[in-house]
Structures are given as structure tokens and as C-alpha cells.
mmCIF file of C-alpha atoms in Angstrom:
data_model
loop_
_atom_site.group_PDB
_atom_site.id
_atom_site.type_symbol
_atom_site.label_atom_id
_atom_site.label_comp_id
_atom_site.label_asym_id
_atom_site.label_seq_id
_atom_site.Cartn_x
_atom_site.Cartn_y
_atom_site.Cartn_z
ATOM 1 C CA UNK S 1 0.000 0.000 0.000
ATOM 2 C CA UNK S 2 1.310 3.421 -0.938
ATOM 3 C CA UNK S 3 0.935 6.660 1.013
ATOM 4 C CA UNK S 4 -1.374 8.030 -1.699
ATOM 5 C CA UNK S 5 -3.859 5.247 -0.879
ATOM 6 C CA UNK S 6 -4.476 6.619 2.625
ATOM 7 C CA UNK S 7 -8.021 7.819 1.896
ATOM 8 C CA UNK S 8 -9.089 4.439 0.490
ATOM 9 C CA UNK S 9 -7.537 2.567 3.403
ATOM 10 C CA UNK S 10 -9.080 4.934 5.923
ATOM 11 C CA UNK S 11 -12.557 4.618 4.357
ATOM 12 C CA UNK S 12 -12.338 0.820 4.672
ATOM 13 C CA UNK S 13 -11.078 1.154 8.252
ATOM 14 C CA UNK S 14 -14.086 3.248 9.203
ATOM 15 C CA UNK S 15 -16.366 0.323 8.294
ATOM 16 C CA UNK S 16 -15.519 -1.255 11.657
ATOM 17 C CA UNK S 17 -16.330 0.153 15.076
ATOM 18 C CA UNK S 18 -13.046 1.627 16.239
ATOM 19 C CA UNK S 19 -14.441 2.475 19.685
ATOM 20 C CA UNK S 20 -13.070 5.996 19.282
ATOM 21 C CA UNK S 21 -14.799 9.284 20.053
ATOM 22 C CA UNK S 22 -15.459 11.209 16.830
ATOM 23 C CA UNK S 23 -13.002 13.929 17.797
ATOM 24 C CA UNK S 24 -10.143 11.364 17.834
ATOM 25 C CA UNK S 25 -10.788 9.985 14.334
ATOM 26 C CA UNK S 26 -8.825 12.723 12.469
ATOM 27 C CA UNK S 27 -5.786 12.058 14.679
ATOM 28 C CA UNK S 28 -6.014 8.355 13.772
ATOM 29 C CA UNK S 29 -5.879 9.244 10.085
ATOM 30 C CA UNK S 30 -2.793 11.378 10.754
ATOM 31 C CA UNK S 31 -1.155 8.494 12.654
ATOM 32 C CA UNK S 32 -1.820 6.091 9.782
ATOM 33 C CA UNK S 33 -0.477 8.657 7.321
ATOM 34 C CA UNK S 34 2.740 8.948 9.329
ATOM 35 C CA UNK S 35 3.151 5.153 9.419
ATOM 36 C CA UNK S 36 2.719 5.013 5.641
ATOM 37 C CA UNK S 37 5.717 7.324 5.206
ATOM 38 C CA UNK S 38 8.041 4.667 6.685
ATOM 39 C CA UNK S 39 9.186 2.707 3.647
ATOM 40 C CA UNK S 40 11.797 0.599 5.462
ATOM 41 C CA UNK S 41 11.303 -3.124 6.075
ATOM 42 C CA UNK S 42 10.758 -5.690 7.337
ATOM 43 C CA UNK S 43 7.106 -5.173 6.349
ATOM 44 C CA UNK S 44 5.271 -2.857 4.003
ATOM 45 C CA UNK S 45 5.991 0.149 6.273
ATOM 46 C CA UNK S 46 8.671 -0.560 8.878
ATOM 47 C CA UNK S 47 7.166 -2.646 11.673
ATOM 48 C CA UNK S 48 3.688 -1.900 10.277
ATOM 49 C CA UNK S 49 2.044 -3.940 7.563
ATOM 50 C CA UNK S 50 -0.829 -2.468 5.535
ATOM 51 C CA UNK S 51 -2.507 -4.681 2.940
ATOM 52 C CA UNK S 52 -5.506 -4.349 0.633
ATOM 53 C CA UNK S 53 -7.710 -7.089 -0.749
ATOM 54 C CA UNK S 54 -8.835 -6.168 -4.254
ATOM 55 C CA UNK S 55 -11.365 -7.386 -6.775
ATOM 56 C CA UNK S 56 -10.165 -8.655 -10.153
ATOM 57 C CA UNK S 57 -10.455 -5.117 -11.538
ATOM 58 C CA UNK S 58 -8.256 -3.701 -8.755
ATOM 59 C CA UNK S 59 -10.962 -2.162 -6.553
ATOM 60 C CA UNK S 60 -9.960 -2.322 -2.861
ATOM 61 C CA UNK S 61 -12.649 -4.176 -0.869
ATOM 62 C CA UNK S 62 -10.754 -5.138 2.276
ATOM 63 C CA UNK S 63 -7.879 -3.856 4.357
ATOM 64 C CA UNK S 64 -5.738 -4.935 7.267
ATOM 65 C CA UNK S 65 -3.231 -3.103 9.433
ATOM 66 C CA UNK S 66 -0.788 -5.023 11.603
ATOM 67 C CA UNK S 67 1.776 -3.367 13.838
ATOM 68 C CA UNK S 68 3.073 -3.081 17.387
ATOM 69 C CA UNK S 69 0.263 -3.328 19.943
ATOM 70 C CA UNK S 70 -0.400 -0.531 22.396
ATOM 71 C CA UNK S 71 -0.001 -2.952 25.313
ATOM 72 C CA UNK S 72 3.597 -3.670 24.247
ATOM 73 C CA UNK S 73 4.480 -0.013 24.685
ATOM 74 C CA UNK S 74 3.311 0.272 28.324
ATOM 75 C CA UNK S 75 5.920 2.096 30.387
ATOM 76 C CA UNK S 76 5.806 -0.499 33.158
ATOM 77 C CA UNK S 77 7.485 -2.924 30.746
ATOM 78 C CA UNK S 78 11.254 -2.221 30.691
ATOM 79 C CA UNK S 79 12.545 -0.508 27.539
ATOM 80 C CA UNK S 80 14.716 -3.442 26.419
ATOM 81 C CA UNK S 81 11.748 -5.807 26.795
ATOM 82 C CA UNK S 82 9.511 -3.475 24.756
ATOM 83 C CA UNK S 83 12.120 -3.399 21.976
ATOM 84 C CA UNK S 84 12.353 -7.187 21.952
ATOM 85 C CA UNK S 85 8.556 -7.534 21.848
ATOM 86 C CA UNK S 86 8.242 -5.262 18.807
ATOM 87 C CA UNK S 87 10.634 -7.575 16.946
ATOM 88 C CA UNK S 88 8.892 -10.824 17.979
ATOM 89 C CA UNK S 89 5.179 -10.076 18.382
ATOM 90 C CA UNK S 90 2.787 -8.008 16.316
ATOM 91 C CA UNK S 91 -0.853 -7.073 16.531
ATOM 92 C CA UNK S 92 -3.702 -7.133 14.032
ATOM 93 C CA UNK S 93 -4.939 -3.632 14.698
ATOM 94 C CA UNK S 94 -7.710 -3.392 12.104
ATOM 95 C CA UNK S 95 -9.248 -5.787 9.627
ATOM 96 C CA UNK S 96 -12.222 -4.712 7.540
ATOM 97 C CA UNK S 97 -14.133 -5.830 4.476
ATOM 98 C CA UNK S 98 -16.655 -3.764 2.530
ATOM 99 C CA UNK S 99 -20.207 -4.970 3.320
ATOM 100 C CA UNK S 100 -20.880 -5.867 -0.335
ATOM 101 C CA UNK S 101 -17.962 -8.333 -0.266
ATOM 102 C CA UNK S 102 -18.343 -10.013 3.119
ATOM 103 C CA UNK S 103 -18.705 -13.774 3.600
ATOM 104 C CA UNK S 104 -16.450 -14.465 0.624
ATOM 105 C CA UNK S 105 -13.330 -15.394 2.611
ATOM 106 C CA UNK S 106 -11.620 -12.011 2.172
ATOM 107 C CA UNK S 107 -10.909 -11.449 5.880
ATOM 108 C CA UNK S 108 -9.654 -15.031 6.163
ATOM 109 C CA UNK S 109 -7.357 -14.525 3.184
ATOM 110 C CA UNK S 110 -5.983 -11.289 4.637
ATOM 111 C CA UNK S 111 -5.334 -12.992 7.977
ATOM 112 C CA UNK S 112 -3.606 -15.950 6.328
ATOM 113 C CA UNK S 113 -1.347 -13.604 4.361
ATOM 114 C CA UNK S 114 -0.463 -11.629 7.505
ATOM 115 C CA UNK S 115 0.303 -14.811 9.440
ATOM 116 C CA UNK S 116 2.570 -16.073 6.648
ATOM 117 C CA UNK S 117 4.393 -12.749 6.322
ATOM 118 C CA UNK S 118 5.054 -12.477 10.061
ATOM 119 C CA UNK S 119 5.964 -16.162 10.476
ATOM 120 C CA UNK S 120 8.427 -15.862 7.580
ATOM 121 C CA UNK S 121 9.952 -12.799 9.269
ATOM 122 C CA UNK S 122 10.603 -14.832 12.438
ATOM 123 C CA UNK S 123 7.791 -13.449 14.586
ATOM 124 C CA UNK S 124 6.599 -15.688 17.405
ATOM 125 C CA UNK S 125 2.952 -14.620 17.743
ATOM 126 C CA UNK S 126 0.182 -12.319 16.615
ATOM 127 C CA UNK S 127 -2.243 -10.667 19.004
ATOM 128 C CA UNK S 128 -5.415 -8.693 18.526
ATOM 129 C CA UNK S 129 -8.276 -7.105 20.428
ATOM 130 C CA UNK S 130 -11.780 -8.061 19.405
ATOM 131 C CA UNK S 131 -15.340 -7.323 20.302
ATOM 132 C CA UNK S 132 -17.021 -9.991 22.384
ATOM 133 C CA UNK S 133 -19.287 -11.075 19.505
ATOM 134 C CA UNK S 134 -16.302 -11.768 17.192
ATOM 135 C CA UNK S 135 -14.847 -14.568 19.325
ATOM 136 C CA UNK S 136 -16.146 -17.368 17.081
ATOM 137 C CA UNK S 137 -14.502 -15.888 13.956
ATOM 138 C CA UNK S 138 -11.070 -15.570 15.541
ATOM 139 C CA UNK S 139 -11.089 -18.914 17.356
ATOM 140 C CA UNK S 140 -12.069 -20.583 14.079
ATOM 141 C CA UNK S 141 -8.819 -19.147 12.679
ATOM 142 C CA UNK S 142 -6.644 -20.613 15.435
ATOM 143 C CA UNK S 143 -6.597 -17.697 17.892
ATOM 144 C CA UNK S 144 -7.075 -18.266 21.595
ATOM 145 C CA UNK S 145 -9.531 -15.676 22.886
ATOM 146 C CA UNK S 146 -8.935 -14.361 26.404
ATOM 147 C CA UNK S 147 -10.905 -11.982 28.642
ATOM 148 C CA UNK S 148 -7.600 -10.542 29.920
ATOM 149 C CA UNK S 149 -4.258 -10.543 28.150
ATOM 150 C CA UNK S 150 -1.595 -12.154 30.332
ATOM 151 C CA UNK S 151 1.952 -12.674 29.071
ATOM 152 C CA UNK S 152 5.075 -13.968 30.794
ATOM 153 C CA UNK S 153 7.961 -11.620 29.987
ATOM 154 C CA UNK S 154 11.163 -12.914 31.599
ATOM 155 C CA UNK S 155 12.909 -11.500 33.518
ATOM 156 C CA UNK S 156 10.221 -8.813 33.999
ATOM 157 C CA UNK S 157 7.538 -11.352 34.932
ATOM 158 C CA UNK S 158 3.793 -11.481 34.411
ATOM 159 C CA UNK S 159 2.220 -8.581 32.508
ATOM 160 C CA UNK S 160 -1.552 -8.264 32.218
ATOM 161 C CA UNK S 161 -3.777 -5.913 30.293
ATOM 162 C CA UNK S 162 -7.544 -5.615 30.637
ATOM 163 C CA UNK S 163 -10.239 -3.565 28.966
ATOM 164 C CA UNK S 164 -13.874 -4.533 29.645
ATOM 165 C CA UNK S 165 -14.960 -3.472 26.129
ATOM 166 C CA UNK S 166 -12.620 -5.972 24.444
ATOM 167 C CA UNK S 167 -11.367 -9.508 24.485
ATOM 168 C CA UNK S 168 -7.799 -10.320 23.492
ATOM 169 C CA UNK S 169 -6.708 -13.088 21.169
ATOM 170 C CA UNK S 170 -3.316 -14.660 20.548
ATOM 171 C CA UNK S 171 -2.083 -16.968 17.804
ATOM 172 C CA UNK S 172 1.323 -18.597 18.181
ATOM 173 C CA UNK S 173 3.384 -18.518 14.994
ATOM 174 C CA UNK S 174 6.256 -20.449 16.590
ATOM 175 C CA UNK S 175 5.902 -23.762 18.452
ATOM 176 C CA UNK S 176 7.787 -22.379 21.467
ATOM 177 C CA UNK S 177 4.876 -20.035 22.229
ATOM 178 C CA UNK S 178 2.437 -21.821 24.514
ATOM 179 C CA UNK S 179 -0.307 -21.170 27.033
ATOM 180 C CA UNK S 180 0.071 -21.945 30.725
ATOM 181 C CA UNK S 181 -1.703 -20.887 33.877
ATOM 182 C CA UNK S 182 -0.192 -18.280 36.189
ATOM 183 C CA UNK S 183 -2.072 -16.713 39.088
ATOM 184 C CA UNK S 184 -5.277 -18.219 37.734
ATOM 185 C CA UNK S 185 -4.872 -16.581 34.307
ATOM 186 C CA UNK S 186 -4.324 -18.224 30.955
ATOM 187 C CA UNK S 187 -0.851 -16.867 30.192
ATOM 188 C CA UNK S 188 1.134 -16.688 26.960
ATOM 189 C CA UNK S 189 4.715 -17.900 27.385
ATOM 190 C CA UNK S 190 7.690 -18.163 25.043
ATOM 191 C CA UNK S 191 7.334 -14.761 23.354
ATOM 192 C CA UNK S 192 10.872 -13.734 24.254
ATOM 193 C CA UNK S 193 12.572 -17.148 24.241
#
């Protein structure tokens, strides 16, 4: 995706409920525009990956953005751990498909492409936040849906993140990433191994 395709990408993004107040939407467009200016690798735009799904005639009908998750940038996580996370874990931030093209496998195709791209780049897992009613879709695609994100980050320890409006989902891309139980929480381990 090129920087000049920002308006098309943003229009597709607005098809999903972003859970943002209207006054914050313009800032989101600016943030996406800034990310699109980064033309370094390893992905389409630095650590961010923007992809379109198009019809045979080239009309964009779906879009996905994958990049570092907000939870990975929490200040309570030490700086060196945050840097390591950004290079080993990414987050499906937005996935949307135009209503006229839904139920045709477009979202599934976008997710499969993202998983392949990040697995090939040596990433260990993908995460995402989802609305409660989307659990079935993501679990059908191999994600483990959790009411609270809990990750073991040695030597830092257990990190948790909770937002009552969302569920979290994790898909291991590397066999060393597993789920265990710590303090009564389903916990993701092996992200930094």
C-alpha cells in the first residue's frame, strides 16, 4: 500500500467500530499517514504492515493493518523488553471488508497472508483485540480468545492488560509459544525465548 492510498484505506477502516470518540478519528488518520511514510522493512511500512484485498479489476474491498500493539508499549514494561517484543510479536490492529464483499473469505485470506508474512519474518505470535461477539470468527482461525491478556515476559515477569470493552486473542506462529496458567490466568509464554 502506498501513502497516496491513505483515503481508500481509511474509508475501509471506518467500516468497523473503532471504539473511538469522533473527535479522535482525524488524529487516527494522521497516525496512519505517518506510518505510511516509513518505507523501510521488514514489512510494508517498517514494523507496520498495511494490505488491501482487491477485486479482479483492482478495486480495494478489504484492508488490514498489523503493527506493534499498544499494550507492548506500556511504560511499566522495561525498555529493552519493549524493543524485543516489537521484533517478535505483532498485533492485528484493524481488519475490515466492505459490506458488499463479506462472507467471501476475504478477511480469512488477509489474515492468512499476515500470518505467513510475520511467520516468515521470524515473529513468534500475533495478538489482537476483538469485540465480544467476534470470538467465534477468531477462534475458528486458530486464535485463543482471552478476557484478559496475560503474558510472561522474563525476567520482567507477568504482565496483564484488561479492557472490559474488548477480548484479546493470541495466535502462536512459533511452536515455542504456549499457554500456561499463572495466578489463575491463561498466560502466553515463550514470546521472548
